[in-house]
PDB file of C-alpha atoms and ligand atoms in Angstrom:
ATOM      1  CA  UNK A  93     113.812 149.505  83.556  1.00 60.00           C
ATOM      2  CA  UNK A  94     111.239 150.804  81.119  1.00 68.00           C
ATOM      3  CA  UNK A  95     112.727 151.329  77.656  1.00 74.00           C
ATOM      4  CA  UNK A  96     111.427 154.450  75.949  1.00 90.00           C
ATOM      5  CA  UNK A  97     111.847 154.687  72.223  1.00 93.00           C
ATOM      6  CA  UNK A  98     111.149 158.233  71.126  1.00 96.00           C
ATOM      7  CA  UNK A  99     111.283 157.094  67.505  1.00 95.00           C
ATOM      8  CA  UNK A 100     108.040 155.199  68.050  1.00 94.00           C
ATOM      9  CA  UNK A 101     106.001 158.321  68.660  1.00 96.00           C
ATOM     10  CA  UNK A 102     102.610 158.464  67.029  1.00 95.00           C
ATOM     11  CA  UNK A 103      99.933 161.117  66.898  1.00 94.00           C
ATOM     12  CA  UNK A 104      97.252 160.323  69.472  1.00 94.00           C
ATOM     13  CA  UNK A 105      94.703 163.146  69.662  1.00 92.00           C
ATOM     14  CA  UNK A 106      94.210 166.939  69.527  1.00 91.00           C
ATOM     15  CA  UNK A 107      92.297 168.504  72.387  1.00 89.00           C
ATOM     16  CA  UNK A 108      90.909 172.049  72.399  1.00 81.00           C
ATOM     17  CA  UNK A 109      90.497 172.091  76.188  1.00 81.00           C
ATOM     18  CA  UNK A 110      91.660 170.237  79.262  1.00 80.00           C
ATOM     19  CA  UNK A 111      88.374 168.368  79.463  1.00 85.00           C
ATOM     20  CA  UNK A 112      88.927 166.821  76.056  1.00 89.00           C
ATOM     21  CA  UNK A 113      92.418 165.499  76.870  1.00 92.00           C
ATOM     22  CA  UNK A 114      92.977 161.737  77.020  1.00 93.00           C
ATOM     23  CA  UNK A 115      92.560 160.042  80.428  1.00 93.00           C
ATOM     24  CA  UNK A 116      95.161 160.996  83.024  1.00 94.00           C
ATOM     25  CA  UNK A 117      96.738 157.554  83.065  1.00 94.00           C
ATOM     26  CA  UNK A 118     100.473 156.943  83.001  1.00 95.00           C
ATOM     27  CA  UNK A 119     103.034 159.679  82.422  1.00 97.00           C
ATOM     28  CA  UNK A 120     103.364 162.580  80.033  1.00 97.00           C
ATOM     29  CA  UNK A 121     105.723 165.488  79.442  1.00 98.00           C
ATOM     30  CA  UNK A 122     104.630 168.723  77.832  1.00 97.00           C
ATOM     31  CA  UNK A 123     106.434 171.169  75.551  1.00 97.00           C
ATOM     32  CA  UNK A 124     105.461 174.783  76.128  1.00 96.00           C
ATOM     33  CA  UNK A 125     106.871 178.050  74.873  1.00 95.00           C
ATOM     34  CA  UNK A 126     106.258 181.185  72.899  1.00 92.00           C
ATOM     35  CA  UNK A 127     104.768 180.926  69.471  1.00 88.00           C
ATOM     36  CA  UNK A 128     107.464 180.159  66.900  1.00 91.00           C
ATOM     37  CA  UNK A 129     110.006 179.236  69.611  1.00 96.00           C
ATOM     38  CA  UNK A 130     110.459 175.803  68.035  1.00 96.00           C
ATOM     39  CA  UNK A 131     108.331 173.401  70.143  1.00 95.00           C
ATOM     40  CA  UNK A 132     106.981 171.325  67.266  1.00 94.00           C
ATOM     41  CA  UNK A 133     110.412 171.239  65.592  1.00 96.00           C
ATOM     42  CA  UNK A 134     112.000 170.004  68.844  1.00 98.00           C
ATOM     43  CA  UNK A 135     109.410 167.208  69.079  1.00 97.00           C
ATOM     44  CA  UNK A 136     110.057 166.240  65.467  1.00 96.00           C
ATOM     45  CA  UNK A 137     113.819 166.141  66.038  1.00 97.00           C
ATOM     46  CA  UNK A 138     113.449 164.147  69.244  1.00 97.00           C
ATOM     47  CA  UNK A 139     111.218 161.595  67.543  1.00 97.00           C
ATOM     48  CA  UNK A 140     113.198 161.649  64.274  1.00 96.00           C
ATOM     49  CA  UNK A 141     109.911 162.220  62.493  1.00 94.00           C
ATOM     50  CA  UNK A 142     109.803 165.455  60.535  1.00 92.00           C
ATOM     51  CA  UNK A 143     106.088 165.058  59.888  1.00 90.00           C
ATOM     52  CA  UNK A 144     104.872 164.285  63.409  1.00 92.00           C
ATOM     53  CA  UNK A 145     104.126 167.733  64.861  1.00 88.00           C
ATOM     54  CA  UNK A 146     103.221 170.423  62.350  1.00 83.00           C
ATOM     55  CA  UNK A 147     105.746 173.210  62.184  1.00 78.00           C
ATOM     56  CA  UNK A 148     105.241 176.510  60.496  1.00 70.00           C
ATOM     57  CA  UNK A 149     106.756 179.822  59.613  1.00 68.00           C
ATOM     58  CA  UNK A 150     103.439 181.347  60.648  1.00 65.00           C
ATOM     59  CA  UNK A 151     103.436 181.815  64.418  1.00 62.00           C
ATOM     60  CA  UNK A 152     100.437 180.543  66.327  1.00 58.00           C
ATOM     61  CA  UNK A 153     100.110 177.400  64.288  1.00 59.00           C
ATOM     62  CA  UNK A 154      99.618 174.951  67.133  1.00 62.00           C
ATOM     63  CA  UNK A 155      96.336 176.051  68.714  1.00 74.00           C
ATOM     64  CA  UNK A 156      95.286 172.732  70.164  1.00 83.00           C
ATOM     65  CA  UNK A 157      96.851 170.540  72.807  1.00 88.00           C
ATOM     66  CA  UNK A 158      98.394 167.797  70.662  1.00 92.00           C
ATOM     67  CA  UNK A 159      99.163 164.408  72.216  1.00 95.00           C
ATOM     68  CA  UNK A 160     101.650 161.858  70.877  1.00 96.00           C
ATOM     69  CA  UNK A 161     102.057 158.379  72.308  1.00 96.00           C
ATOM     70  CA  UNK A 162     105.443 156.709  72.709  1.00 96.00           C
ATOM     71  CA  UNK A 163     104.822 153.081  71.833  1.00 91.00           C
ATOM     72  CA  UNK A 164     101.994 152.825  74.372  1.00 90.00           C
ATOM     73  CA  UNK A 165      99.124 155.201  75.203  1.00 90.00           C
ATOM     74  CA  UNK A 166     100.304 155.570  78.825  1.00 93.00           C
ATOM     75  CA  UNK A 167     103.505 157.364  77.731  1.00 96.00           C
ATOM     76  CA  UNK A 168     102.923 160.657  76.014  1.00 97.00           C
ATOM     77  CA  UNK A 169     104.532 163.818  74.651  1.00 97.00           C
ATOM     78  CA  UNK A 170     102.322 166.896  74.547  1.00 96.00           C
ATOM     79  CA  UNK A 171     102.732 169.855  72.193  1.00 94.00           C
ATOM     80  CA  UNK A 172     101.051 172.831  73.869  1.00 91.00           C
ATOM     81  CA  UNK A 173      99.752 175.931  72.082  1.00 85.00           C
ATOM     82  CA  UNK A 174     102.324 178.699  71.792  1.00 86.00           C
ATOM     83  CA  UNK A 175     101.794 181.986  73.582  1.00 84.00           C
ATOM     84  CA  UNK A 176     102.830 185.578  73.099  1.00 80.00           C
ATOM     85  CA  UNK A 177     101.820 185.934  69.480  1.00 72.00           C
ATOM     86  CA  UNK A 178     100.798 189.554  69.032  1.00 68.00           C
ATOM     87  CA  UNK A 179      98.436 189.134  66.076  1.00 72.00           C
ATOM     88  CA  UNK A 180      96.027 186.803  67.852  1.00 74.00           C
ATOM     89  CA  UNK A 181      92.930 188.650  69.131  1.00 80.00           C
ATOM     90  CA  UNK A 182      93.126 189.397  72.864  1.00 82.00           C
ATOM     91  CA  UNK A 183      90.109 187.266  73.704  1.00 83.00           C
ATOM     92  CA  UNK A 184      91.503 184.205  71.907  1.00 78.00           C
ATOM     93  CA  UNK A 185      94.866 184.760  73.565  1.00 77.00           C
ATOM     94  CA  UNK A 186      93.329 184.946  77.019  1.00 82.00           C
ATOM     95  CA  UNK A 187      91.414 181.764  76.370  1.00 79.00           C
ATOM     96  CA  UNK A 188      94.594 179.875  75.364  1.00 78.00           C
ATOM     97  CA  UNK A 189      96.400 181.108  78.426  1.00 80.00           C
ATOM     98  CA  UNK A 190      93.562 179.895  80.614  1.00 82.00           C
ATOM     99  CA  UNK A 191      93.672 176.436  78.983  1.00 80.00           C
ATOM    100  CA  UNK A 192      97.417 176.397  79.438  1.00 84.00           C
ATOM    101  CA  UNK A 193      97.264 177.269  83.116  1.00 86.00           C
ATOM    102  CA  UNK A 194      94.414 174.759  83.644  1.00 87.00           C
ATOM    103  CA  UNK A 195      96.536 172.096  82.014  1.00 90.00           C
ATOM    104  CA  UNK A 196      99.687 172.911  83.991  1.00 90.00           C
ATOM    105  CA  UNK A 197      97.923 173.110  87.306  1.00 90.00           C
ATOM    106  CA  UNK A 198      95.440 170.297  86.997  1.00 91.00           C
ATOM    107  CA  UNK A 199      96.824 167.599  84.762  1.00 94.00           C
ATOM    108  CA  UNK A 200      97.668 164.705  87.065  1.00 94.00           C
ATOM    109  CA  UNK A 201      99.671 162.650  84.547  1.00 96.00           C
ATOM    110  CA  UNK A 202     102.056 165.544  83.854  1.00 97.00           C
ATOM    111  CA  UNK A 203     105.581 164.667  85.072  1.00 97.00           C
ATOM    112  CA  UNK A 204     107.608 167.547  83.680  1.00 98.00           C
ATOM    113  CA  UNK A 205     107.567 170.624  81.505  1.00 98.00           C
ATOM    114  CA  UNK A 206     109.974 171.322  78.651  1.00 98.00           C
ATOM    115  CA  UNK A 207     110.009 175.082  78.242  1.00 98.00           C
ATOM    116  CA  UNK A 208     111.195 175.828  74.726  1.00 98.00           C
ATOM    117  CA  UNK A 209     112.778 179.236  74.188  1.00 98.00           C
ATOM    118  CA  UNK A 210     114.646 180.800  71.303  1.00 98.00           C
ATOM    119  CA  UNK A 211     118.210 180.990  72.677  1.00 98.00           C
ATOM    120  CA  UNK A 212     118.390 184.576  71.393  1.00 98.00           C
ATOM    121  CA  UNK A 213     115.378 185.638  73.528  1.00 97.00           C
ATOM    122  CA  UNK A 214     115.292 183.483  76.660  1.00 97.00           C
ATOM    123  CA  UNK A 215     113.181 183.991  79.784  1.00 97.00           C
ATOM    124  CA  UNK A 216     110.642 186.513  78.597  1.00 94.00           C
ATOM    125  CA  UNK A 217     107.821 187.533  80.893  1.00 91.00           C
ATOM    126  CA  UNK A 218     105.364 184.714  80.221  1.00 90.00           C
ATOM    127  CA  UNK A 219     108.178 182.115  80.254  1.00 95.00           C
ATOM    128  CA  UNK A 220     109.044 183.180  83.785  1.00 95.00           C
ATOM    129  CA  UNK A 221     105.396 183.041  84.793  1.00 91.00           C
ATOM    130  CA  UNK A 222     105.184 179.476  83.484  1.00 93.00           C
ATOM    131  CA  UNK A 223     108.276 178.466  85.467  1.00 96.00           C
ATOM    132  CA  UNK A 224     106.648 179.923  88.565  1.00 94.00           C
ATOM    133  CA  UNK A 225     103.414 177.988  87.943  1.00 91.00           C
ATOM    134  CA  UNK A 226     105.352 174.750  87.496  1.00 95.00           C
ATOM    135  CA  UNK A 227     107.598 175.281  90.514  1.00 95.00           C
ATOM    136  CA  UNK A 228     104.530 176.079  92.594  1.00 92.00           C
ATOM    137  CA  UNK A 229     103.204 172.577  91.997  1.00 93.00           C
ATOM    138  CA  UNK A 230     106.746 171.120  92.274  1.00 95.00           C
ATOM    139  CA  UNK A 231     106.761 170.108  88.636  1.00 96.00           C
ATOM    140  CA  UNK A 232     110.296 169.814  87.205  1.00 98.00           C
ATOM    141  CA  UNK A 233     111.101 172.095  84.273  1.00 98.00           C
ATOM    142  CA  UNK A 234     113.712 171.706  81.537  1.00 98.00           C
ATOM    143  CA  UNK A 235     114.658 174.905  79.730  1.00 98.00           C
ATOM    144  CA  UNK A 236     115.344 173.996  76.112  1.00 98.00           C
ATOM    145  CA  UNK A 237     117.275 176.879  74.572  1.00 98.00           C
ATOM    146  CA  UNK A 238     116.728 176.093  70.933  1.00 98.00           C
ATOM    147  CA  UNK A 239     117.912 177.535  67.607  1.00 98.00           C
ATOM    148  CA  UNK A 240     121.436 177.320  69.087  1.00 98.00           C
ATOM    149  CA  UNK A 241     122.651 177.181  65.484  1.00 98.00           C
ATOM    150  CA  UNK A 242     121.835 180.904  65.304  1.00 98.00           C
ATOM    151  CA  UNK A 243     124.551 181.825  67.839  1.00 98.00           C
ATOM    152  CA  UNK A 244     128.313 181.451  67.932  1.00 97.00           C
ATOM    153  CA  UNK A 245     129.554 178.882  70.442  1.00 97.00           C
ATOM    154  CA  UNK A 246     130.743 181.459  73.017  1.00 98.00           C
ATOM    155  CA  UNK A 247     127.459 183.380  73.065  1.00 98.00           C
ATOM    156  CA  UNK A 248     125.538 180.109  73.206  1.00 98.00           C
ATOM    157  CA  UNK A 249     127.475 178.874  76.262  1.00 98.00           C
ATOM    158  CA  UNK A 250     127.127 182.221  78.023  1.00 98.00           C
ATOM    159  CA  UNK A 251     123.355 182.173  77.541  1.00 98.00           C
ATOM    160  CA  UNK A 252     123.103 178.676  79.037  1.00 98.00           C
ATOM    161  CA  UNK A 253     125.276 179.660  82.013  1.00 98.00           C
ATOM    162  CA  UNK A 254     123.291 182.858  82.564  1.00 98.00           C
ATOM    163  CA  UNK A 255     119.995 180.947  82.548  1.00 98.00           C
ATOM    164  CA  UNK A 256     121.401 178.416  85.078  1.00 98.00           C
ATOM    165  CA  UNK A 257     122.610 181.225  87.308  1.00 98.00           C
ATOM    166  CA  UNK A 258     119.216 182.888  87.081  1.00 97.00           C
ATOM    167  CA  UNK A 259     117.562 179.665  88.304  1.00 98.00           C
ATOM    168  CA  UNK A 260     120.120 179.268  91.081  1.00 98.00           C
ATOM    169  CA  UNK A 261     119.589 182.861  92.236  1.00 97.00           C
ATOM    170  CA  UNK A 262     115.840 182.195  92.277  1.00 96.00           C
ATOM    171  CA  UNK A 263     116.485 179.102  94.433  1.00 97.00           C
ATOM    172  CA  UNK A 264     114.848 176.725  91.938  1.00 97.00           C
ATOM    173  CA  UNK A 265     117.939 174.969  90.524  1.00 96.00           C
ATOM    174  CA  UNK A 266     116.803 171.611  91.955  1.00 97.00           C
ATOM    175  CA  UNK A 267     113.662 171.686  89.816  1.00 98.00           C
ATOM    176  CA  UNK A 268     114.871 173.557  86.738  1.00 98.00           C
ATOM    177  CA  UNK A 269     117.569 172.329  84.334  1.00 98.00           C
ATOM    178  CA  UNK A 270     118.928 174.077  81.228  1.00 98.00           C
ATOM    179  CA  UNK A 271     120.389 172.915  77.903  1.00 98.00           C
ATOM    180  CA  UNK A 272     121.118 174.269  74.452  1.00 98.00           C
ATOM    181  CA  UNK A 273     119.474 172.595  71.478  1.00 98.00           C
ATOM    182  CA  UNK A 274     119.118 172.840  67.738  1.00 98.00           C
ATOM    183  CA  UNK A 275     116.375 171.096  65.821  1.00 98.00           C
ATOM    184  CA  UNK A 276     118.040 172.156  62.601  1.00 97.00           C
ATOM    185  CA  UNK A 277     121.495 170.719  63.420  1.00 98.00           C
ATOM    186  CA  UNK A 278     120.177 167.990  65.738  1.00 98.00           C
ATOM    187  CA  UNK A 279     122.255 169.213  68.665  1.00 98.00           C
ATOM    188  CA  UNK A 280     121.349 168.244  72.234  1.00 98.00           C
ATOM    189  CA  UNK A 281     118.999 165.374  71.423  1.00 98.00           C
ATOM    190  CA  UNK A 282     120.753 162.965  73.846  1.00 97.00           C
ATOM    191  CA  UNK A 283     120.539 165.386  76.772  1.00 98.00           C
ATOM    192  CA  UNK A 284     116.836 165.991  76.119  1.00 98.00           C
ATOM    193  CA  UNK A 285     116.158 162.253  75.808  1.00 97.00           C
ATOM    194  CA  UNK A 286     117.872 161.607  79.109  1.00 97.00           C
ATOM    195  CA  UNK A 287     115.826 164.186  81.017  1.00 97.00           C
ATOM    196  CA  UNK A 288     112.541 163.020  79.450  1.00 98.00           C
ATOM    197  CA  UNK A 289     113.314 159.369  80.148  1.00 96.00           C
ATOM    198  CA  UNK A 290     113.905 160.222  83.797  1.00 96.00           C
ATOM    199  CA  UNK A 291     110.458 161.870  83.993  1.00 97.00           C
ATOM    200  CA  UNK A 292     108.556 159.321  81.949  1.00 96.00           C
ATOM    201  CA  UNK A 293     109.886 156.456  84.040  1.00 92.00           C
ATOM    202  CA  UNK A 294     108.413 157.853  87.245  1.00 87.00           C
ATOM    203  CA  UNK A 295     105.942 155.708  89.069  1.00 82.00           C
ATOM    204  CA  UNK A 296     102.548 157.004  87.877  1.00 77.00           C
ATOM    205  CA  UNK A 297     100.352 158.531  90.555  1.00 72.00           C
ATOM    206  CA  UNK A 298      97.832 156.065  91.876  1.00 69.00           C
ATOM    207  CA  UNK A 299      94.167 156.946  91.763  1.00 61.00           C
ATOM    208  CA  UNK A 300      93.184 158.304  95.170  1.00 60.00           C
ATOM    209  CA  UNK A 301      92.207 155.428  97.409  1.00 63.00           C
ATOM    210  CA  UNK A 302      88.691 155.231  98.766  1.00 61.00           C
ATOM    211  CA  UNK A 303      88.316 156.494 102.323  1.00 62.00           C
ATOM    212  CA  UNK A 304      88.774 153.568 104.691  1.00 62.00           C
ATOM    213  CA  UNK A 305      85.388 152.532 105.983  1.00 63.00           C
ATOM    214  CA  UNK A 306      84.688 152.099 109.649  1.00 65.00           C
ATOM    215  CA  UNK A 307      84.353 148.371 110.218  1.00 61.00           C
ATOM    216  CA  UNK A 308      80.717 147.452 110.472  1.00 62.00           C
ATOM    217  CA  UNK A 309      80.785 145.688 113.807  1.00 60.00           C
ATOM    218  CA  UNK A 310      77.678 143.976 115.002  1.00 60.00           C
ATOM    219  CA  UNK A 311      76.047 145.708 117.951  1.00 60.00           C
ATOM    220  CA  UNK A 312      77.143 144.220 121.171  1.00 57.00           C
ATOM    221  CA  UNK A 313      74.326 142.219 122.639  1.00 53.00           C
ATOM    222  CA  UNK A 314      73.286 142.594 126.235  1.00 51.00           C
TER     223      UNK A 314
HETATM  224  N1  LIG B  78     117.521 177.785  62.672  1.00 63.74           N
HETATM  225  C1  LIG B  78     116.613 177.067  63.346  1.00 63.74           C
HETATM  226  N2  LIG B  78     115.306 177.229  63.096  1.00 63.74           N
HETATM  227  C2  LIG B  78     114.410 176.509  63.815  1.00 63.74           C
HETATM  228  C3  LIG B  78     114.827 175.597  64.836  1.00 63.74           C
HETATM  229  N3  LIG B  78     113.718 175.067  65.394  1.00 63.74           N
HETATM  230  C4  LIG B  78     112.660 175.611  64.758  1.00 63.74           C
HETATM  231  N4  LIG B  78     113.060 176.486  63.797  1.00 63.74           N
HETATM  232  C5  LIG B  78     112.176 177.269  62.897  1.00 63.74           C
HETATM  233  O1  LIG B  78     111.355 178.112  63.679  1.00 63.74           O
HETATM  234  C6  LIG B  78     110.033 178.210  63.124  1.00 63.74           C
HETATM  235  C7  LIG B  78     108.988 177.828  64.148  1.00 63.74           C
HETATM  236  O2  LIG B  78     109.158 176.466  64.512  1.00 63.74           O
HETATM  237  P1  LIG B  78     107.957 175.602  65.133  1.00 63.74           P
HETATM  238  O3  LIG B  78     108.567 174.321  65.583  1.00 63.74           O
HETATM  239  O4  LIG B  78     106.808 175.536  64.202  1.00 63.74           O
HETATM  240  O5  LIG B  78     107.579 176.504  66.394  1.00 63.74           O
HETATM  241  P2  LIG B  78     106.424 176.288  67.486  1.00 63.74           P
HETATM  242  O6  LIG B  78     107.010 176.675  68.783  1.00 63.74           O
HETATM  243  O7  LIG B  78     105.865 174.913  67.379  1.00 63.74           O
HETATM  244  O8  LIG B  78     105.365 177.379  67.026  1.00 63.74           O
HETATM  245  P3  LIG B  78     103.771 177.432  67.326  1.00 63.74           P
HETATM  246  O9  LIG B  78     103.190 176.109  66.971  1.00 63.74           O
HETATM  247  O10 LIG B  78     103.328 178.561  66.487  1.00 63.74           O
HETATM  248  O11 LIG B  78     103.602 177.753  68.773  1.00 63.74           O
HETATM  249  C8  LIG B  78     110.048 177.306  61.872  1.00 63.74           C
HETATM  250  O12 LIG B  78     110.286 178.112  60.744  1.00 63.74           O
HETATM  251  C9  LIG B  78     111.210 176.369  62.142  1.00 63.74           C
HETATM  252  O13 LIG B  78     111.798 175.871  60.963  1.00 63.74           O
HETATM  253  C10 LIG B  78     116.248 175.432  65.065  1.00 63.74           C
HETATM  254  O14 LIG B  78     116.728 174.675  65.906  1.00 63.74           O
HETATM  255  N5  LIG B  78     117.090 176.211  64.287  1.00 63.74           N
HETATM  256 MG1  LIG B  79     103.950 174.233  67.000  1.00 63.74          MG
END
């Protein structure tokens, strides 16, 4: 079995659009979520590298699609631009959302989506839309309810249970899993690692095979 060491993550490349992303070889998992939800912090906690993905108190920091390799270029984590930040001009916002939907729909090496949400404000409108996009292409989703350190244990558990029930009621519980997490207190790292390992170990999609050619039989002679 393929051993994945998240501590070996390295910055690979930043891409402004889907067309500038690295080749669609191997497997990757992407982290999406509202601006300031804690995507970059979750990646840094997972990889035990506080300097890997840039985090910020200023929402909207990650505007590019950032790729990190895990020991080999065919295994990647992807930090997607955050959405829902009010102060970004409408046109810029629309452009990001288009890149995001292009990426989610078209990226062939994408094996799963980690949807990062502040546990105090889960499942906002665009989060739900993203889940729908992913489910539509049968892409598994892991809801990472982060900043769990901000809630008392009872409230935290109730939020996780409510999110699971929501997925069950929507009939998508086979594709969507839920966990609580804290980048600050390093809570839930094992559970996240387990889910990502499962995705990253999938057999990569083969390049589409060439159409079988009709055999070129010699004309039958008289
Ligand atoms: N208390 C607490 N704060 C956190 C946690 N995770 C992130 N934060 C804080 O939340 C803020 C935003 O974190 P980022 O990781 O930069 O968020 P992001 O989702 O990457 O944001 P964008 O790049 O703007 O989309 C920072 O001030 C972090 O320190 C957590 O688990 N607990
Ligand atoms: Mg970020």
